[in-house]
Amino acid sequence: MLRGGTGAHVAGALLIGIAAAGYVLPPADPATPTPTVPTATATAPTTTAPTSSVPAAADLDDPAKKDVAMQLVSAAENSSLDWRAQFSYLEDIGDGRGYTAGIIGFCSGTGDMLALVQAYAKARPGNVLAGYLPALRAVNGTASHEGLDPDFPRDWRAAAADPVFRAVQEAERDRIYFNRSVRDGRNDGVRALGQFAYYDAAVMHGYAGLRQIRSRALARATPPAQGGDERIWLDAFLDERVAEMRKEDAHSDTSRVDTAQRVFLDNGNVDLHTPLVFAVYGMRFRIG
């Protein structure tokens, strides 16, 4: 996903329909077991710590947190918090990556749109986009629309009315970008905000680009999992993210970091608790 700038659970009936079509959504991470608290006895009195009224912080793949993440990306990508309205989105934003489309900005020039349409053809053989697979293979790695114009935008929007195509978009988003980013954030010991910073970097620069940004940040700071301070590490990561964005004119507006992610970090909101008030490209948003 590489564009200038999102899931929620799919309804049970939709999942059944997809399974029947042969498309399998990625499995969810296993739930973390709740630790057992020993009970004090009369012969061995203990001091019981007070129970905290603050709920345990959730990672970004918690359904509520994930929906927040999708809204944050949609604000930056589509100037709207309504990420579910973006399944039909498609345009060429002039960034050299061809058409950008869907809830995460799948691009005809970067391979993820090709992977998406291949997955859709497997889930729904003979669908309206399947005939474009040869053209998508040919333009991969370029900004060309050859073989896609003039009807691909119209047919993309038609496909977006299909619940199977919408589910495949979510599954490919998770497979290529979201799941890897959250995993890497956990491995580095960062909480929901840091996991989102990784994910948003992958959305714009690709997963390989995220890894390159992280590698440069390692020269300046240490992740919490290696004994570093989370705030210092995320500051370094965001600095490198901004530097990467400024390499391209299409991504030179860094407000999605400066007046959103950096604001959350400066406020100490590393768990990405709502409400979130932020601005992107001069537009103000509120989540929660």
C-alpha positions as a LaTeX table, in Angstrom:
\begin{tabular}{lrrr}
\hline
Residue & $x$ (\AA) & $y$ (\AA) & $z$ (\AA) \\
\hline
Met1 & 0.00 & 0.00 & 0.00 \\
Leu2 & 1.71 & 3.10 & $-0.99$ \\
Arg3 & $-0.30$ & 6.22 & $-1.27$ \\
Gly4 & $-0.47$ & 9.69 & 0.11 \\
Gly5 & $-2.53$ & 8.50 & 2.68 \\
Thr6 & $-7.38$ & 2.20 & 6.77 \\
Gly7 & $-11.21$ & $-3.12$ & 10.16 \\
Ala8 & $-14.12$ & $-4.14$ & 11.69 \\
His9 & $-15.34$ & $-7.72$ & 11.98 \\
Val10 & $-17.11$ & $-9.15$ & 8.94 \\
Ala11 & $-20.64$ & $-10.37$ & 9.73 \\
Gly12 & $-21.04$ & $-14.07$ & 10.33 \\
Ala13 & $-23.14$ & $-14.60$ & 7.22 \\
Leu14 & $-20.49$ & $-12.91$ & 5.10 \\
Leu15 & $-17.76$ & $-15.11$ & 6.52 \\
Ile16 & $-19.78$ & $-18.20$ & 5.65 \\
Gly17 & $-20.21$ & $-16.94$ & 2.10 \\
Ile18 & $-16.50$ & $-16.30$ & 1.73 \\
Ala19 & $-15.58$ & $-19.70$ & 3.10 \\
Ala20 & $-17.91$ & $-21.30$ & 0.60 \\
Ala21 & $-16.10$ & $-19.41$ & $-2.15$ \\
Gly22 & $-12.79$ & $-20.85$ & $-0.98$ \\
Tyr23 & $-11.30$ & $-17.67$ & 0.51 \\
Val24 & $-9.99$ & $-18.09$ & 4.06 \\
Leu25 & $-9.51$ & $-15.06$ & 6.26 \\
Pro26 & $-6.32$ & $-14.96$ & 8.37 \\
Pro27 & $-6.79$ & $-16.50$ & 11.83 \\
Ala28 & $-6.98$ & $-14.18$ & 14.78 \\
Asp29 & $-4.21$ & $-14.14$ & 17.35 \\
Pro30 & $-4.94$ & $-16.52$ & 20.26 \\
Ala31 & $-6.33$ & $-14.82$ & 23.31 \\
Thr32 & $-3.90$ & $-14.14$ & 26.16 \\
Pro33 & $-4.87$ & $-16.22$ & 29.22 \\
Thr34 & $-5.91$ & $-14.27$ & 32.30 \\
Pro35 & $-3.50$ & $-14.86$ & 35.21 \\
Thr36 & $-4.94$ & $-16.53$ & 38.29 \\
Val37 & $-4.76$ & $-14.51$ & 41.53 \\
Pro38 & $-4.14$ & $-16.68$ & 44.62 \\
Thr39 & $-6.70$ & $-16.46$ & 47.43 \\
Ala40 & $-5.48$ & $-15.52$ & 50.93 \\
Thr41 & $-6.14$ & $-18.02$ & 53.76 \\
Ala42 & $-6.78$ & $-17.51$ & 57.49 \\
Thr43 & $-3.47$ & $-19.15$ & 58.44 \\
Ala44 & $-1.43$ & $-17.21$ & 55.92 \\
Pro45 & $-2.70$ & $-13.63$ & 55.84 \\
Thr46 & $-1.60$ & $-11.53$ & 52.90 \\
Thr47 & $-1.78$ & $-7.91$ & 51.92 \\
Thr48 & $-4.11$ & $-7.48$ & 48.96 \\
Ala49 & $-3.18$ & $-4.79$ & 46.46 \\
Pro50 & $-5.99$ & $-2.38$ & 45.63 \\
Thr51 & $-7.90$ & $-3.21$ & 42.48 \\
Ser52 & $-7.30$ & $-0.69$ & 39.71 \\
Ser53 & $-10.36$ & 0.86 & 38.08 \\
Val54 & $-8.37$ & 1.51 & 34.89 \\
Pro55 & $-9.01$ & $-1.18$ & 32.24 \\
Ala56 & $-6.04$ & $-3.08$ & 30.89 \\
Ala57 & $-4.62$ & $-1.45$ & 27.79 \\
Ala58 & $-5.40$ & $-3.25$ & 24.55 \\
Asp59 & $-3.15$ & $-3.80$ & 21.57 \\
Leu60 & $-4.06$ & $-2.37$ & 18.18 \\
Asp61 & $-5.68$ & $-5.61$ & 17.02 \\
Asp62 & $-8.37$ & $-5.29$ & 19.69 \\
Pro63 & $-11.54$ & $-4.71$ & 17.61 \\
Ala64 & $-12.24$ & $-1.26$ & 19.07 \\
Lys65 & $-8.60$ & $-0.16$ & 18.71 \\
Lys66 & $-8.45$ & $-1.52$ & 15.18 \\
Asp67 & $-11.48$ & 0.53 & 14.19 \\
Val68 & $-9.75$ & 3.62 & 15.59 \\
Ala69 & $-6.68$ & 2.77 & 13.50 \\
Met70 & $-8.82$ & 2.49 & 10.36 \\
Gln71 & $-10.41$ & 5.88 & 11.08 \\
Leu72 & $-7.02$ & 7.52 & 11.62 \\
Val73 & $-5.69$ & 6.22 & 8.32 \\
Ser74 & $-8.87$ & 7.16 & 6.48 \\
Ala75 & $-8.64$ & 10.71 & 7.83 \\
Ala76 & $-5.17$ & 11.01 & 6.31 \\
Glu77 & $-5.91$ & 9.08 & 3.11 \\
Asn78 & $-9.46$ & 10.20 & 2.34 \\
Ser79 & $-10.15$ & 13.23 & 4.59 \\
Ser80 & $-12.94$ & 11.22 & 6.22 \\
Leu81 & $-13.30$ & 9.04 & 9.31 \\
Asp82 & $-15.73$ & 6.80 & 7.43 \\
Trp83 & $-13.23$ & 4.16 & 6.29 \\
Arg84 & $-15.99$ & 1.77 & 5.23 \\
Ala85 & $-17.03$ & 4.25 & 2.54 \\
Gln86 & $-13.65$ & 3.78 & 0.84 \\
Phe87 & $-14.07$ & 0.28 & $-0.64$ \\
Ser88 & $-15.08$ & 1.93 & $-3.93$ \\
Tyr89 & $-12.42$ & 4.66 & $-3.89$ \\
Leu90 & $-10.06$ & 4.80 & $-6.88$ \\
Glu91 & $-7.94$ & 7.55 & $-8.41$ \\
Asp92 & $-4.45$ & 8.32 & $-9.67$ \\
Ile93 & $-2.98$ & 10.75 & $-7.11$ \\
Gly94 & 0.10 & 11.42 & $-9.21$ \\
Asp95 & 2.62 & 9.71 & $-6.98$ \\
Gly96 & 4.04 & 7.46 & $-9.69$ \\
Arg97 & 2.25 & 4.37 & $-8.44$ \\
Gly98 & $-0.62$ & 4.24 & $-10.90$ \\
Tyr99 & $-4.12$ & 3.84 & $-9.57$ \\
Thr100 & $-4.65$ & 4.01 & $-5.81$ \\
Ala101 & $-7.80$ & 2.32 & $-4.57$ \\
Gly102 & $-9.80$ & 0.81 & $-1.73$ \\
Ile103 & $-9.66$ & 1.01 & 2.03 \\
Ile104 & $-5.88$ & 0.93 & 2.24 \\
Gly105 & $-4.80$ & 2.43 & $-1.05$ \\
Phe106 & $-3.94$ & $-0.69$ & $-3.03$ \\
Cys107 & $-1.83$ & 0.49 & $-5.97$ \\
Ser108 & $-1.66$ & $-0.81$ & $-9.53$ \\
Gly109 & 2.05 & $-0.01$ & $-9.62$ \\
Thr110 & 3.19 & $-1.67$ & $-6.39$ \\
Gly111 & 1.85 & $-5.21$ & $-6.53$ \\
Asp112 & $-0.69$ & $-5.11$ & $-3.73$ \\
Met113 & $-3.60$ & $-4.31$ & $-6.08$ \\
Leu114 & $-2.55$ & $-7.28$ & $-8.22$ \\
Ala115 & $-2.49$ & $-9.51$ & $-5.13$ \\
Leu116 & $-5.92$ & $-8.21$ & $-4.13$ \\
Val117 & $-7.53$ & $-8.88$ & $-7.52$ \\
Gln118 & $-5.93$ & $-12.34$ & $-7.63$ \\
Ala119 & $-7.42$ & $-13.12$ & $-4.21$ \\
Tyr120 & $-10.80$ & $-11.81$ & $-5.34$ \\
Ala121 & $-10.66$ & $-13.99$ & $-8.48$ \\
Lys122 & $-10.06$ & $-17.00$ & $-6.22$ \\
Ala123 & $-12.93$ & $-16.06$ & $-3.93$ \\
Arg124 & $-15.31$ & $-15.05$ & $-6.72$ \\
Pro125 & $-14.30$ & $-16.66$ & $-10.05$ \\
Gly126 & $-15.37$ & $-14.71$ & $-13.10$ \\
Asn127 & $-15.84$ & $-11.45$ & $-11.20$ \\
Val128 & $-15.86$ & $-8.10$ & $-13.00$ \\
Leu129 & $-12.17$ & $-7.41$ & $-12.21$ \\
Ala130 & $-10.73$ & $-10.81$ & $-13.12$ \\
Gly131 & $-10.28$ & $-9.83$ & $-16.77$ \\
Tyr132 & $-7.84$ & $-7.10$ & $-15.74$ \\
Leu133 & $-5.30$ & $-9.48$ & $-14.24$ \\
Pro134 & $-3.06$ & $-9.57$ & $-17.36$ \\
Ala135 & $-3.01$ & $-5.76$ & $-17.47$ \\
Leu136 & $-2.28$ & $-5.50$ & $-13.72$ \\
Arg137 & 0.66 & $-7.87$ & $-14.16$ \\
Ala138 & 1.94 & $-5.78$ & $-17.06$ \\
Val139 & 1.75 & $-2.40$ & $-15.27$ \\
Asn140 & 3.12 & $-3.64$ & $-11.94$ \\
Gly141 & 6.13 & $-1.51$ & $-11.02$ \\
Thr142 & 5.02 & 1.39 & $-13.23$ \\
Ala143 & 2.61 & 4.32 & $-13.22$ \\
Ser144 & 0.95 & 3.12 & $-16.42$ \\
His145 & $-2.79$ & 2.62 & $-16.89$ \\
Glu146 & $-2.31$ & 0.62 & $-20.08$ \\
Gly147 & $-4.93$ & $-2.09$ & $-20.36$ \\
Leu148 & $-6.89$ & $-0.62$ & $-17.45$ \\
Asp149 & $-8.46$ & 2.44 & $-19.04$ \\
Pro150 & $-11.13$ & 3.40 & $-19.69$ \\
Asp151 & $-13.32$ & 0.91 & $-17.79$ \\
Phe152 & $-11.28$ & $-0.20$ & $-14.78$ \\
Pro153 & $-12.46$ & 2.63 & $-12.47$ \\
Arg154 & $-16.10$ & 1.88 & $-13.30$ \\
Asp155 & $-15.63$ & $-1.86$ & $-12.79$ \\
Trp156 & $-13.75$ & $-1.33$ & $-9.51$ \\
Arg157 & $-16.70$ & 0.63 & $-8.17$ \\
Ala158 & $-19.08$ & $-2.11$ & $-9.33$ \\
Ala159 & $-16.98$ & $-4.75$ & $-7.56$ \\
Ala160 & $-17.06$ & $-2.69$ & $-4.36$ \\
Ala161 & $-20.79$ & $-3.41$ & $-4.11$ \\
Asp162 & $-19.94$ & $-7.11$ & $-3.66$ \\
Pro163 & $-19.60$ & $-8.12$ & 0.04 \\
Val164 & $-16.99$ & $-10.71$ & $-0.97$ \\
Phe165 & $-14.77$ & $-8.05$ & $-2.55$ \\
Arg166 & $-15.08$ & $-5.88$ & 0.54 \\
Ala167 & $-14.11$ & $-8.82$ & 2.76 \\
Val168 & $-11.14$ & $-9.63$ & 0.51 \\
Gln169 & $-9.97$ & $-6.02$ & 0.77 \\
Glu170 & $-9.99$ & $-6.29$ & 4.57 \\
Ala171 & $-8.24$ & $-9.65$ & 4.54 \\
Glu172 & $-5.49$ & $-8.43$ & 2.19 \\
Arg173 & $-5.03$ & $-5.27$ & 4.23 \\
Asp174 & $-4.50$ & $-7.41$ & 7.30 \\
Arg175 & $-2.26$ & $-9.94$ & 5.61 \\
Ile176 & 0.06 & $-7.48$ & 3.90 \\
Tyr177 & 0.14 & $-4.56$ & 6.33 \\
Phe178 & $-1.81$ & $-4.64$ & 9.59 \\
Asn179 & $-0.88$ & $-8.01$ & 11.08 \\
Arg180 & 2.84 & $-7.61$ & 10.34 \\
Ser181 & 2.93 & $-4.09$ & 11.77 \\
Val182 & 1.18 & $-5.05$ & 15.01 \\
Arg183 & 3.44 & $-8.10$ & 15.38 \\
Asp184 & 6.56 & $-5.97$ & 14.93 \\
Gly185 & 5.26 & $-3.39$ & 17.40 \\
Arg186 & 4.65 & $-6.09$ & 20.01 \\
Asn187 & 8.11 & $-7.50$ & 19.42 \\
Asp188 & 9.59 & $-4.03$ & 19.99 \\
Gly189 & 7.56 & $-3.58$ & 23.19 \\
Val190 & 5.50 & $-0.61$ & 22.02 \\
Arg191 & 1.85 & $-0.20$ & 22.84 \\
Ala192 & $-1.13$ & 0.70 & 20.63 \\
Leu193 & 0.18 & 4.11 & 19.52 \\
Gly194 & 3.54 & 2.66 & 18.50 \\
Gln195 & 1.84 & $-0.24$ & 16.74 \\
Phe196 & $-0.26$ & 2.30 & 14.85 \\
Ala197 & 2.81 & 4.35 & 13.94 \\
Tyr198 & 4.32 & 1.19 & 12.42 \\
Tyr199 & 1.10 & 0.37 & 10.57 \\
Asp200 & 0.65 & 3.87 & 9.17 \\
Ala201 & 4.26 & 3.81 & 7.94 \\
Ala202 & 3.62 & 0.48 & 6.21 \\
Val203 & 0.45 & 1.90 & 4.61 \\
Met204 & 2.39 & 4.72 & 2.96 \\
His205 & 5.83 & 3.22 & 2.38 \\
Gly206 & 5.10 & $-0.50$ & 2.18 \\
Tyr207 & 6.10 & $-3.08$ & 4.78 \\
Ala208 & 9.70 & $-3.05$ & 3.53 \\
Gly209 & 9.67 & 0.74 & 3.89 \\
Leu210 & 8.49 & 0.41 & 7.50 \\
Arg211 & 11.41 & $-1.91$ & 8.23 \\
Gln212 & 13.85 & 0.56 & 6.69 \\
Ile213 & 12.48 & 3.41 & 8.80 \\
Arg214 & 12.79 & 1.24 & 11.91 \\
Ser215 & 16.35 & 0.31 & 10.98 \\
Arg216 & 17.36 & 3.97 & 10.77 \\
Ala217 & 15.65 & 4.71 & 14.10 \\
Leu218 & 17.78 & 1.99 & 15.70 \\
Ala219 & 20.84 & 4.15 & 15.08 \\
Arg220 & 19.33 & 6.81 & 17.34 \\
Ala221 & 17.33 & 5.00 & 20.03 \\
Thr222 & 16.52 & 1.61 & 21.56 \\
Pro223 & 13.10 & $-0.09$ & 21.50 \\
Pro224 & 11.48 & $-0.82$ & 24.88 \\
Ala225 & 11.86 & $-4.59$ & 24.36 \\
Gln226 & 15.65 & $-4.02$ & 24.33 \\
Gly227 & 15.61 & $-1.83$ & 27.44 \\
Gly228 & 14.87 & 1.54 & 25.84 \\
Asp229 & 12.33 & 4.19 & 26.75 \\
Glu230 & 9.09 & 3.98 & 24.73 \\
Arg231 & 8.70 & 7.74 & 24.34 \\
Ile232 & 12.30 & 8.24 & 23.18 \\
Trp233 & 12.04 & 5.30 & 20.77 \\
Leu234 & 8.79 & 6.50 & 19.19 \\
Asp235 & 10.16 & 10.04 & 18.87 \\
Ala236 & 13.12 & 8.65 & 16.93 \\
Phe237 & 10.86 & 6.45 & 14.80 \\
Leu238 & 8.54 & 9.35 & 13.93 \\
Asp239 & 11.52 & 11.56 & 13.10 \\
Glu240 & 12.72 & 8.96 & 10.60 \\
Arg241 & 9.20 & 8.57 & 9.24 \\
Val242 & 8.96 & 12.30 & 8.57 \\
Ala243 & 12.37 & 12.26 & 6.87 \\
Glu244 & 11.16 & 9.44 & 4.62 \\
Met245 & 7.95 & 11.27 & 3.73 \\
Arg246 & 9.86 & 14.38 & 2.70 \\
Lys247 & 11.72 & 12.44 & 0.02 \\
Glu248 & 8.57 & 12.54 & $-2.17$ \\
Asp249 & 6.57 & 15.61 & $-3.17$ \\
Ala250 & 3.34 & 13.60 & $-3.01$ \\
His251 & 4.00 & 12.80 & 0.66 \\
Ser252 & 5.75 & 15.99 & 1.76 \\
Asp253 & 2.84 & 17.13 & 3.96 \\
Thr254 & 3.79 & 15.44 & 7.22 \\
Ser255 & 0.76 & 16.53 & 9.24 \\
Arg256 & $-0.44$ & 12.93 & 9.70 \\
Val257 & 2.59 & 12.63 & 11.97 \\
Asp258 & 3.11 & 16.20 & 13.22 \\
Thr259 & $-0.46$ & 17.09 & 14.21 \\
Ala260 & $-1.77$ & 13.58 & 14.90 \\
Gln261 & 0.64 & 10.83 & 16.02 \\
Arg262 & 3.14 & 13.24 & 17.57 \\
Val263 & 0.33 & 14.99 & 19.45 \\
Phe264 & $-0.83$ & 11.68 & 20.94 \\
Leu265 & 2.74 & 10.88 & 21.97 \\
Asp266 & 3.33 & 14.32 & 23.50 \\
Asn267 & 0.12 & 13.86 & 25.49 \\
Gly268 & 1.40 & 10.53 & 26.82 \\
Asn269 & $-1.42$ & 8.64 & 25.10 \\
Val270 & 0.66 & 5.60 & 24.17 \\
Asp271 & $-2.39$ & 3.35 & 24.58 \\
Leu272 & $-4.34$ & 5.36 & 21.99 \\
His273 & $-7.29$ & 5.96 & 24.30 \\
Thr274 & $-10.22$ & 7.90 & 22.90 \\
Pro275 & $-11.30$ & 10.63 & 22.53 \\
Leu276 & $-8.63$ & 11.57 & 20.01 \\
Val277 & $-8.58$ & 15.12 & 18.68 \\
Phe278 & $-6.16$ & 15.76 & 15.83 \\
Ala279 & $-5.64$ & 17.48 & 12.49 \\
Val280 & $-4.51$ & 16.26 & 9.08 \\
Tyr281 & $-3.89$ & 18.59 & 6.13 \\
Gly282 & $-5.45$ & 21.39 & 8.19 \\
Met283 & $-8.71$ & 19.49 & 8.75 \\
Arg284 & $-9.67$ & 18.79 & 12.36 \\
Phe285 & $-11.08$ & 15.43 & 13.45 \\
Arg286 & $-12.35$ & 13.81 & 16.63 \\
Ile287 & $-12.65$ & 10.07 & 17.29 \\
Gly288 & $-14.68$ & 8.97 & 20.28 \\
\hline
\end{tabular}
